[in-house]
Coordinates of C-alpha atoms in Angstrom, one line a residue:
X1 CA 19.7 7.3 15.8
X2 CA 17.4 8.2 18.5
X3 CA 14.2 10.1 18.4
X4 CA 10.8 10.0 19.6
X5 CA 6.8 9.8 18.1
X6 CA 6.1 13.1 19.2
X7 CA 8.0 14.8 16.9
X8 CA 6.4 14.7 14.1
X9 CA 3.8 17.0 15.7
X10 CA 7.0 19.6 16.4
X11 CA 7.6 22.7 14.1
X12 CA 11.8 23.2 13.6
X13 CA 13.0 26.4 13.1
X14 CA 16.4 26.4 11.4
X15 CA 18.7 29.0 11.2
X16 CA 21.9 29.3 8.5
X17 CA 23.1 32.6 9.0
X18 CA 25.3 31.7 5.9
X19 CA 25.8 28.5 3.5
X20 CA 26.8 26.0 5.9
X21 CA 29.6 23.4 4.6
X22 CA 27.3 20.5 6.3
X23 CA 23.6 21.3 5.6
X24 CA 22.2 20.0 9.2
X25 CA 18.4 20.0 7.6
X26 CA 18.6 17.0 6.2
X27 CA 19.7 15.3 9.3
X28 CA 16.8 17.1 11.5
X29 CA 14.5 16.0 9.1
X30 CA 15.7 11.9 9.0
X31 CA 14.3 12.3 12.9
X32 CA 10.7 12.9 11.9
X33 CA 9.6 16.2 12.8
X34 CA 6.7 17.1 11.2
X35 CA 8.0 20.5 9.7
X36 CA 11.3 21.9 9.2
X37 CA 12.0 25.6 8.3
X38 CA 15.2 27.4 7.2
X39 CA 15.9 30.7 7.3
X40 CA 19.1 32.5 6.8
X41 CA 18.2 36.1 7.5
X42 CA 18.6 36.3 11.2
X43 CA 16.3 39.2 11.6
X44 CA 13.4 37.2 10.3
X45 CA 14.3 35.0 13.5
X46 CA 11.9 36.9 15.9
X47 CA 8.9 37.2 13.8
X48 CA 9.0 33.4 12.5
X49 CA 9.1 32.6 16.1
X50 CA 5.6 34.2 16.7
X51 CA 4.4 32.8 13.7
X52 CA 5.1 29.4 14.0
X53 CA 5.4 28.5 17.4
X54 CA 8.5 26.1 16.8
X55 CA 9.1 23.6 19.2
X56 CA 13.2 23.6 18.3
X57 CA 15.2 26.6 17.1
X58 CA 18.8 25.3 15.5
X59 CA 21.3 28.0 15.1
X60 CA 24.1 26.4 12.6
X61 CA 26.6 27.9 10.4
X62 CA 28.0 31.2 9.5
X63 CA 25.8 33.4 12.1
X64 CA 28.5 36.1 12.3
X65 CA 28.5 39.1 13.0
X66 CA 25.4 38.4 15.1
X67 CA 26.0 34.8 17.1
X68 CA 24.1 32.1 18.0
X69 CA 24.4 33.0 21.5
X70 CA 23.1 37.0 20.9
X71 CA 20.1 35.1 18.7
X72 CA 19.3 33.6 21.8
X73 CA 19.4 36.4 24.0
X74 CA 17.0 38.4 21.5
X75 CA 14.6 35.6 21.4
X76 CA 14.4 35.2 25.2
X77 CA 13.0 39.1 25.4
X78 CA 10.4 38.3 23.1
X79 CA 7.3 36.5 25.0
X80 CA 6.8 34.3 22.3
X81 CA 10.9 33.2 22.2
X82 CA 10.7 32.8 26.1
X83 CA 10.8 29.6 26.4
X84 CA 11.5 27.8 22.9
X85 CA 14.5 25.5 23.4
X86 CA 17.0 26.4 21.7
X87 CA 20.4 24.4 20.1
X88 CA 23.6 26.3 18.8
X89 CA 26.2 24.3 16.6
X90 CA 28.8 25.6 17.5
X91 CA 33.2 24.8 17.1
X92 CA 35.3 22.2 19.7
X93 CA 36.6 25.4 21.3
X94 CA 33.4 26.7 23.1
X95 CA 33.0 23.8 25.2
X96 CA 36.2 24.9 27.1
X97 CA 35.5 25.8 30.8
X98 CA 34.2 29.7 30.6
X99 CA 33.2 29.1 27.0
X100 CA 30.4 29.6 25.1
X101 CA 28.7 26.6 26.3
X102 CA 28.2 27.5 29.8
X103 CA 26.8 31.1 28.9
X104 CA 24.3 29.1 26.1
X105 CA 23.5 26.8 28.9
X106 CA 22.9 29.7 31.4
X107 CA 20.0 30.9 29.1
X108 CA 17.7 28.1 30.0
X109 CA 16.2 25.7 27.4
X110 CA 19.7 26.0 25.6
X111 CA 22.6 24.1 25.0
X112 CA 25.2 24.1 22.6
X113 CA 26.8 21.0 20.3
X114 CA 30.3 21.3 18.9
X115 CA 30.5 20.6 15.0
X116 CA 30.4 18.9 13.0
X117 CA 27.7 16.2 13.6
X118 CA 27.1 13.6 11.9
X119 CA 23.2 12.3 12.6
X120 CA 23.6 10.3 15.6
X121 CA 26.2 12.9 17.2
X122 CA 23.2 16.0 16.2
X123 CA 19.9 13.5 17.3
X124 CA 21.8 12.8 21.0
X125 CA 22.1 16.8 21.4
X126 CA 18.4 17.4 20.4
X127 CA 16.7 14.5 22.2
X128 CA 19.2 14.9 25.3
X129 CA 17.7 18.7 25.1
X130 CA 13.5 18.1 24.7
X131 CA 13.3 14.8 26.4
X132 CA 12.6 16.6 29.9
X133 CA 10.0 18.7 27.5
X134 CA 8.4 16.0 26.3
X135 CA 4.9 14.5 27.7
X136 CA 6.2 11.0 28.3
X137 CA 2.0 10.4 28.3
X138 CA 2.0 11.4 25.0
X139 CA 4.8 9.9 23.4
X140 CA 2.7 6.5 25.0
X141 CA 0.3 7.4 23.5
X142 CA 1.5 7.9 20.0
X143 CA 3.3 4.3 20.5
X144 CA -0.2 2.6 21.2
X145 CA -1.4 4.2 17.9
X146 CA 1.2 2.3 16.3
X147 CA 0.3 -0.6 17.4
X148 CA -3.3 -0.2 17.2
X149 CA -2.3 0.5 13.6
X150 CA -0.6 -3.0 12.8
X151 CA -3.5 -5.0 14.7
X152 CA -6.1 -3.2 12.0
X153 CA -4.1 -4.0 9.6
X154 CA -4.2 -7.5 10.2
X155 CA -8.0 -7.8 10.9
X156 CA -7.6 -7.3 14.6
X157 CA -10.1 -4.5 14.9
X158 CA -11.6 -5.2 18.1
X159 CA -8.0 -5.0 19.7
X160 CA -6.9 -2.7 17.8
X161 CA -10.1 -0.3 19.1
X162 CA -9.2 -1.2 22.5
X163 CA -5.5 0.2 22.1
X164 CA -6.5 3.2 20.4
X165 CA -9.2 4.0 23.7
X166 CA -5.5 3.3 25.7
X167 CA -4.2 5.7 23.4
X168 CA -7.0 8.6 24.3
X169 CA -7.0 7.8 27.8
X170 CA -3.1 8.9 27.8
X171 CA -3.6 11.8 25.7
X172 CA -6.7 12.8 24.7
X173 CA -5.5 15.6 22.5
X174 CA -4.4 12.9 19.8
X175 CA -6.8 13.9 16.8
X176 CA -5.5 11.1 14.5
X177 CA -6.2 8.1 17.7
X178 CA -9.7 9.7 17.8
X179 CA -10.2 9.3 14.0
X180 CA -8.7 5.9 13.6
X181 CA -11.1 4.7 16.2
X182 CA -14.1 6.1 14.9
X183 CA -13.2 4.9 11.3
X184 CA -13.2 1.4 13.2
X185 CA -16.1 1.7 15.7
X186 CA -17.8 2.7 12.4
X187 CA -16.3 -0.6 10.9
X188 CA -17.7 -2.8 13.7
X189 CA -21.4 -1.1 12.9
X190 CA -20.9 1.1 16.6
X191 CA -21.9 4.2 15.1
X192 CA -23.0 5.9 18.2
X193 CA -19.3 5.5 19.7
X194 CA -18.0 6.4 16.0
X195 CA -19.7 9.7 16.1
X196 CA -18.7 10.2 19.9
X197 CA -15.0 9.7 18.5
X198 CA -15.3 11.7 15.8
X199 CA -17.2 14.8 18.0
X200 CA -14.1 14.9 20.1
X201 CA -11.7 15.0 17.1
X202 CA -13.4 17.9 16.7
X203 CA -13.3 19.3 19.9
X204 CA -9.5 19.1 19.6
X205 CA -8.9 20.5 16.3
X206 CA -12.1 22.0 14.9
X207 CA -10.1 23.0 11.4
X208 CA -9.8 19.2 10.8
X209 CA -11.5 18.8 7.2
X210 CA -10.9 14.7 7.8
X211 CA -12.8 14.7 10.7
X212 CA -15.5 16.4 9.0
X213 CA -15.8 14.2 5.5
X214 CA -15.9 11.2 7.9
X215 CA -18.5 12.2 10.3
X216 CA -20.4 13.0 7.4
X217 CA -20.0 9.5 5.8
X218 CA -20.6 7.8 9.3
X219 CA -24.6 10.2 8.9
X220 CA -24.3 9.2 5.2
X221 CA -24.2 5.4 6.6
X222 CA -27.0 6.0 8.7
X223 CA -29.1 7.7 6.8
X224 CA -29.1 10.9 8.3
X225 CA -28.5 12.3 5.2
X226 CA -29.2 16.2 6.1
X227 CA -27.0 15.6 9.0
X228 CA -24.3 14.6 6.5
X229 CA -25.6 17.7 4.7
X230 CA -24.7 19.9 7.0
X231 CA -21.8 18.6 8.3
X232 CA -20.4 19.2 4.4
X233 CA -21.2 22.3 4.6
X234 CA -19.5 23.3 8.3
X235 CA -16.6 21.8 6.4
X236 CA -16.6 23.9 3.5
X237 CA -16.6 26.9 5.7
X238 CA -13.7 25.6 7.7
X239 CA -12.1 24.9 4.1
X240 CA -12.3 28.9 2.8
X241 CA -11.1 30.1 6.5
X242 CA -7.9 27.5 6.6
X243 CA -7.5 28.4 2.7
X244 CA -7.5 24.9 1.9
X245 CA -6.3 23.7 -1.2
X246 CA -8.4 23.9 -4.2
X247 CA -8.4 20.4 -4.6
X248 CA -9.3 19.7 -1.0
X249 CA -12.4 22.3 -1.4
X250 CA -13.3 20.4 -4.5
X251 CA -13.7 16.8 -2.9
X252 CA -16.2 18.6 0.0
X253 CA -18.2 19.7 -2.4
X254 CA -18.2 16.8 -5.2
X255 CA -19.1 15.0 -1.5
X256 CA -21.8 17.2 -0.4
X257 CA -23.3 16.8 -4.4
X258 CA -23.3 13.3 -4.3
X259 CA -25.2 13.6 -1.2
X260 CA -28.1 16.1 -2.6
X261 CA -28.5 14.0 -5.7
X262 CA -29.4 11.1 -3.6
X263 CA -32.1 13.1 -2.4
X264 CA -32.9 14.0 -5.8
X265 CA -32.1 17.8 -4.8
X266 CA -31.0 18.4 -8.3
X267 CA -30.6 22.2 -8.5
X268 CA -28.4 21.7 -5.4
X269 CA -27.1 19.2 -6.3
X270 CA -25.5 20.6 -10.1
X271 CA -24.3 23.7 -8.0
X272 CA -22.0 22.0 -5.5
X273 CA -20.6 19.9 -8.6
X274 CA -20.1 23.1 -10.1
X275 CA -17.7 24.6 -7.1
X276 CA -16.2 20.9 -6.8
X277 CA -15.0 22.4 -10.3
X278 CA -14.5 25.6 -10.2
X279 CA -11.6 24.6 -6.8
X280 CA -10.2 21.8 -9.4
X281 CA -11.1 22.6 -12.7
X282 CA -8.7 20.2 -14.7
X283 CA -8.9 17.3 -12.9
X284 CA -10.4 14.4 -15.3
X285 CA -11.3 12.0 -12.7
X286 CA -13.3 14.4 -10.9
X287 CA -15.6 15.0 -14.4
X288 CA -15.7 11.3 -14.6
X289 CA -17.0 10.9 -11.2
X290 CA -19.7 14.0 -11.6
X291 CA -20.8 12.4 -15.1
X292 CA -21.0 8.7 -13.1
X293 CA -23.1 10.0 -10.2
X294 CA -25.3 12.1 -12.4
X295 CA -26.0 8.5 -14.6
X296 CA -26.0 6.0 -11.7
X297 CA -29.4 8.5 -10.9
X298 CA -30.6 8.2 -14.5
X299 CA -29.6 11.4 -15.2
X300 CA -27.8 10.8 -18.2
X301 CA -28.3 14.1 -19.8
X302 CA -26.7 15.8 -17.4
X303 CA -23.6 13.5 -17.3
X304 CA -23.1 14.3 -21.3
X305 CA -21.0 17.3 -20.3
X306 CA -19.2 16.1 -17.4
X307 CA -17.8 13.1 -19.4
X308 CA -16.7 15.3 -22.5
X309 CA -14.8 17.4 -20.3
X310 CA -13.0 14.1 -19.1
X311 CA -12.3 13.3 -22.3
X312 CA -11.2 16.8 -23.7
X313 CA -8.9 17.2 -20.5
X314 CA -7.6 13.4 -21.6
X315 CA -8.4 11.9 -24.8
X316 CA -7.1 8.7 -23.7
X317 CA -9.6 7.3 -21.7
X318 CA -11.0 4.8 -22.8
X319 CA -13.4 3.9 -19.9
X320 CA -15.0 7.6 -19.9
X321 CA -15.5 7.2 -23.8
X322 CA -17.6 3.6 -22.6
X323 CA -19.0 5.5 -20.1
X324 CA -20.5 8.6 -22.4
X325 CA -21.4 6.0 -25.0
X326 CA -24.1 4.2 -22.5
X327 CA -25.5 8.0 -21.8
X328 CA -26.0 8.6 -25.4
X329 CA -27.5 5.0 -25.7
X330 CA -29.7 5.4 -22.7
X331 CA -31.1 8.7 -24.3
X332 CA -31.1 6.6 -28.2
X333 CA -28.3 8.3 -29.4
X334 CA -27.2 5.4 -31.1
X335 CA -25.6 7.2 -33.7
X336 CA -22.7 9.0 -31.2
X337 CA -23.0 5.6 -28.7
X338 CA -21.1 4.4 -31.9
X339 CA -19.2 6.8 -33.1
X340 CA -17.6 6.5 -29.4
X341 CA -17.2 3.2 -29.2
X342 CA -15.3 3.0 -32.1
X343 CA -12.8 5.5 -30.7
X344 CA -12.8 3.6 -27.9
X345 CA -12.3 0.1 -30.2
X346 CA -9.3 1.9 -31.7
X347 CA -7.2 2.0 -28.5
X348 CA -8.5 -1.2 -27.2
X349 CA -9.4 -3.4 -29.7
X350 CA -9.4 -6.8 -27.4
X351 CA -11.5 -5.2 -25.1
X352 CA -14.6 -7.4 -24.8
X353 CA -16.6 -5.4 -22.6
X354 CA -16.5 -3.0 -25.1
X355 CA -17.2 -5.1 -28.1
X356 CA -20.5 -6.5 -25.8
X357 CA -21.8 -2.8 -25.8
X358 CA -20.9 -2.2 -28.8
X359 CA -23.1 -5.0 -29.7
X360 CA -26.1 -3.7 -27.5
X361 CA -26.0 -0.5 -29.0
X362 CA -26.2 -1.9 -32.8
X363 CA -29.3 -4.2 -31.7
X364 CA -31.4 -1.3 -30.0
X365 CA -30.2 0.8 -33.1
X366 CA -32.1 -2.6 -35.3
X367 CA -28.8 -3.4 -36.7
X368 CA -29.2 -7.4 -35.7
X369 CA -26.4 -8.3 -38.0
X370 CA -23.5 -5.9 -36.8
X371 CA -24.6 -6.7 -33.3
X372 CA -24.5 -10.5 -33.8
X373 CA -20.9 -10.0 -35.4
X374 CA -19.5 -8.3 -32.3
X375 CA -20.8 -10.8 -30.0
X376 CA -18.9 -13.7 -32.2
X377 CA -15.3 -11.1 -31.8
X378 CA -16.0 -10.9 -28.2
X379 CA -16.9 -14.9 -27.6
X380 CA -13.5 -15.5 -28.9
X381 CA -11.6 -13.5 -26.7
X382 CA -13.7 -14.8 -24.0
X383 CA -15.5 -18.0 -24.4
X384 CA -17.2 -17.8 -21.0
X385 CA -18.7 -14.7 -21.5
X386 CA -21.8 -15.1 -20.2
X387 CA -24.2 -11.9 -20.9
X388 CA -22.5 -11.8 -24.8
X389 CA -23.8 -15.5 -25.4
X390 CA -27.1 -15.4 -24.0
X391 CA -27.6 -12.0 -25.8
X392 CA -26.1 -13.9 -29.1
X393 CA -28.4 -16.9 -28.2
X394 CA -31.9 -14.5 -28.0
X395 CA -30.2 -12.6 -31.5
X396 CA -29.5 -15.9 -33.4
X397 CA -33.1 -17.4 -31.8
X398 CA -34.8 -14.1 -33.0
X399 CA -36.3 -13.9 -29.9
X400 CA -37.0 -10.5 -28.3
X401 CA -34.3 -9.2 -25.4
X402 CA -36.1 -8.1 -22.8
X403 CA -33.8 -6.6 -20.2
X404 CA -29.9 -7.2 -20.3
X405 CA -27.7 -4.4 -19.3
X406 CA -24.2 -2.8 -20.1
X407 CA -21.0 -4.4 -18.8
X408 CA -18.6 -1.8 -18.4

C-alpha cells in the first residue's frame, strides 16, 4: 500500500451520502492521516470545508440525487473549496470516453476512481492525486525524523541531533523535529540551543502546550525558576483559549505548583494545586502527587488531605496508605500512622517495607517490643535488609536511634 509521512498532518473529509456497502474510512485511515471525518449530509459539505481546512475530500457512496460531481462544482465556488483536491468513487461505467471522469478531471484537483477498491486499488488513486501537492522537502523531512528517532533510541543522540537539524533545514515548520531536538540538546546539557529549539516550536505553533511544559522544565533545569514560572502560566492561558482538556489544564498547573513550592511560595503554591484539581478532580494519582510534593517540602500537614482524597477516590492503594502514615508519624500521630498501616498490612501482608515502618512508628510511639517484633517478620522475608537489622540491632542493644528514615 503506498502512502507518505506527510499525511498524518492532513485533515480527510469523507463524504457517504448514504450507507455505503464498502465503508472506504477504514481504508483511508490504514494510510495514516492524521484525521478522518465523515459526514453524510451533503449540505454540511461546504461549511465543514471552511472549518477544517481538509487536505482530501472523498465523495463515496449513495450521493444521489445530488452527485459527486455537482459536490464538486459547489465546493469550487466557495473560496475555501477552491482548491481542496477532491476524489469521487464512482462505478466502471464513468470512466468511458465522455464520462464522468473526464468532467471530474476537468474541475482541477479532481479525479475519479471506479469502485469498489480494495486498499491498495483506493491508496494508488489518492497518492497518484496529492503527490504533485505534496512538499517533497517536507515529506524529507519527516523521513529524517524517523531516523533521528531510531538513533535516540539507541543512545545515538549526538547523531540523532544532527538529523533532526537536517530535518529543520528541509522544513522548518516541523514543530515535533524542533521539540525532539531540544528534548536532546537539553539531554547533552546544551541548553542554550534547547531553548533556541524550543523558541521556534513556538514560533510555528504558539498553541503547542508541549512546547510550553518543556521549555519550562529546560528553565526549571537551570534554575530559572520564575522563568519556568511564567512560562506555566503563558501555557495555561493558551490552555483556556484552545479549550484544552481538563486533564491537560490540570498537569500545567500541578506543574506550575510544584514549581512555587520549591520556592516556598506556599499560598501560590496550594492555589495552582487547587485548579490542578478542580480541571481533574477524580484523578487519584494526581492527589498522590500533590500530597508527595507537599511532604517531600516537610509540609506534611498539608499533604493529610491530598492523600485521603487518594485513598477515598481508591481504597486500594496501598502505597498512598504508606505514604499518609509517614505524614501522621512526622507530625506524632502515631496513633493513625498505625491504624493505617494495618490497613495497609491487610492487603499486603509480605510487604517488608511496610512492616519496617510499621516498626519505626511503634518505637517513636515507645512501644520497643511491637517494634522489635516487626523487624524479626520483616528479617524473614528479607534477610538482607539492611536499615530493619541495624534498627533491630540499636532496639535489642538498647541503644538510642538517632536518625534512620522511612523506606517506602
Amino acid at each position: 500500500m503506498q502512502t507518505r509521512r506527510v499525511f498524518a498532518d492532513y485533515i480527510v473529509l469523507l463524504v457517504v451520502g448514504s450507507p455505503a456497502q464498502d465503508d472506504p474510512k477504514p481504508l483511508i485511515e490504514a494510510m495514516g492521516f492524521g484525521r478522518v471525518e465523515a459526514v453524510g449530509r451533503v449540505e454540511q459539505v461546504a461549511e465543514l470545508i471552511r472549518q477544517l481546512r481538509p487536505r482530501l475530500v472523498v465523495a463515496a457512496g449513495g450521493l444521489a440525487p445530488q452527485s459527486g460531481l455537482e459536490l464538486l462544482v459547489q465546493a469550487r465556488q466557495d473560496e475555501a473549496g477552491a482548491e481542496v483536491p477532491f476524489l469521487i468513487v464512482g462505478q466502471p461505467a464513468d470512466l468511458e470516453p465522455g464520462g464522468l471522469a473526464e468532467k471530474v478531471t476537468e474541475a482541477g484537483l479532481a479525479s475519479l476512481a471506479a469502485g469498489p477498491l480494495d486498499q491498495d486499488r483506493l491508496a494508488e488513486a489518492i497518492v497518484g492525486l496529492l503527490d504533485p501537492l505534496i512538499d517533497q522537502d517536507q515529506e524529507e523531512s519527516y523521513g529524517l525524523v524517523a531516523q533521528a528517532a531510531r538513533r535516540a533510541s539507541r543512545g545515538q543522540k549526538e547523531e540523532a541531533a544532527e538529523l533532526y537539524r537536517q530535518a529543520v533545514g528541509l522544513y522548518d515548520s516541523n514543530v515535533s523535529a524542533w521539540l525532539e531536538l531540544g528534548s536532546l540538546l537539553s539531554e547533552l546539557d546544551r541548553d542554550e540551543e534547547a531553548e533556541m529549539a524550543y523558541v521556534k516550536a513556538l514560533e510555528v505553533n504558539s498553541y503547542s502546550l508541549k512546547t510550553y511544559i518543556q521549555l519550562a522544565r529546560l528553565y526549571e533545569k537551570r534554575q530559572d525558576t520564575e522563568q519556568a514560572i511564567d512560562v506555566l502560566r503563558q501555557a495555561q492561558a493558551i490552555a483556556k483559549v484552545i479549550e484544552a482538556s481538563g486533564r491537560a489544564k490540570s498537569k500545567i498547573s500541578f506543574f506550575l505548583g510544584q514549581v512555587e513550592l520549591r520556592l516556598t511560595r506556599l499560598a501560590e503554591a496550594t492555589e495552582s494545586f487547587q485548579q490542578a484539581i478542580q480541571d481533574n478532580p477524580d484523578d487519584a494519582q494526581l492527589r498522590t502527587a500533590i500530597g508527595d510534593a507537599y511532604a517531600e517540602k516537610g509540609y506534611y500537614a498539608q499533604s493529610e488531605p491530598h492523600y485521603q482524597a487518594a485513598l477515598e477516590i481508591n481504597p486500594d492503594l496501598a502505597h498512598v496508605l504508606n505514604r499518609l502514615a509517614i505524614a501522621y508519624r512526622r507530625q506524632q500521630k502515631y496513633d493513625k500512622a498505625l491504624n493505617l498501616y494495618a490497613r495497609a498490612r491487610v492487603r499486603h501482608p509480605e510487604d517488608d517495607h511496610l512492616l519496617f515502618n510499621m516498626a519505626r512508628t511503634h518505637y517513636q510511639a515507645g512501644q520497643p517490643a511491637q517494634a522489635k517484633a516487626l523487624l524479626k517478620e520483616a528479617l524473614a522475608i528479607r534477610p538482607g535488609f539492611k536499615e530493619a537489622r541495624q534498627l533491630l540491632g540499636k532496639l535489642e542493644s538498647n541503644t538510642r536511634l538517632v536518625s534512620l528514615d522511612e523506606v517506602e
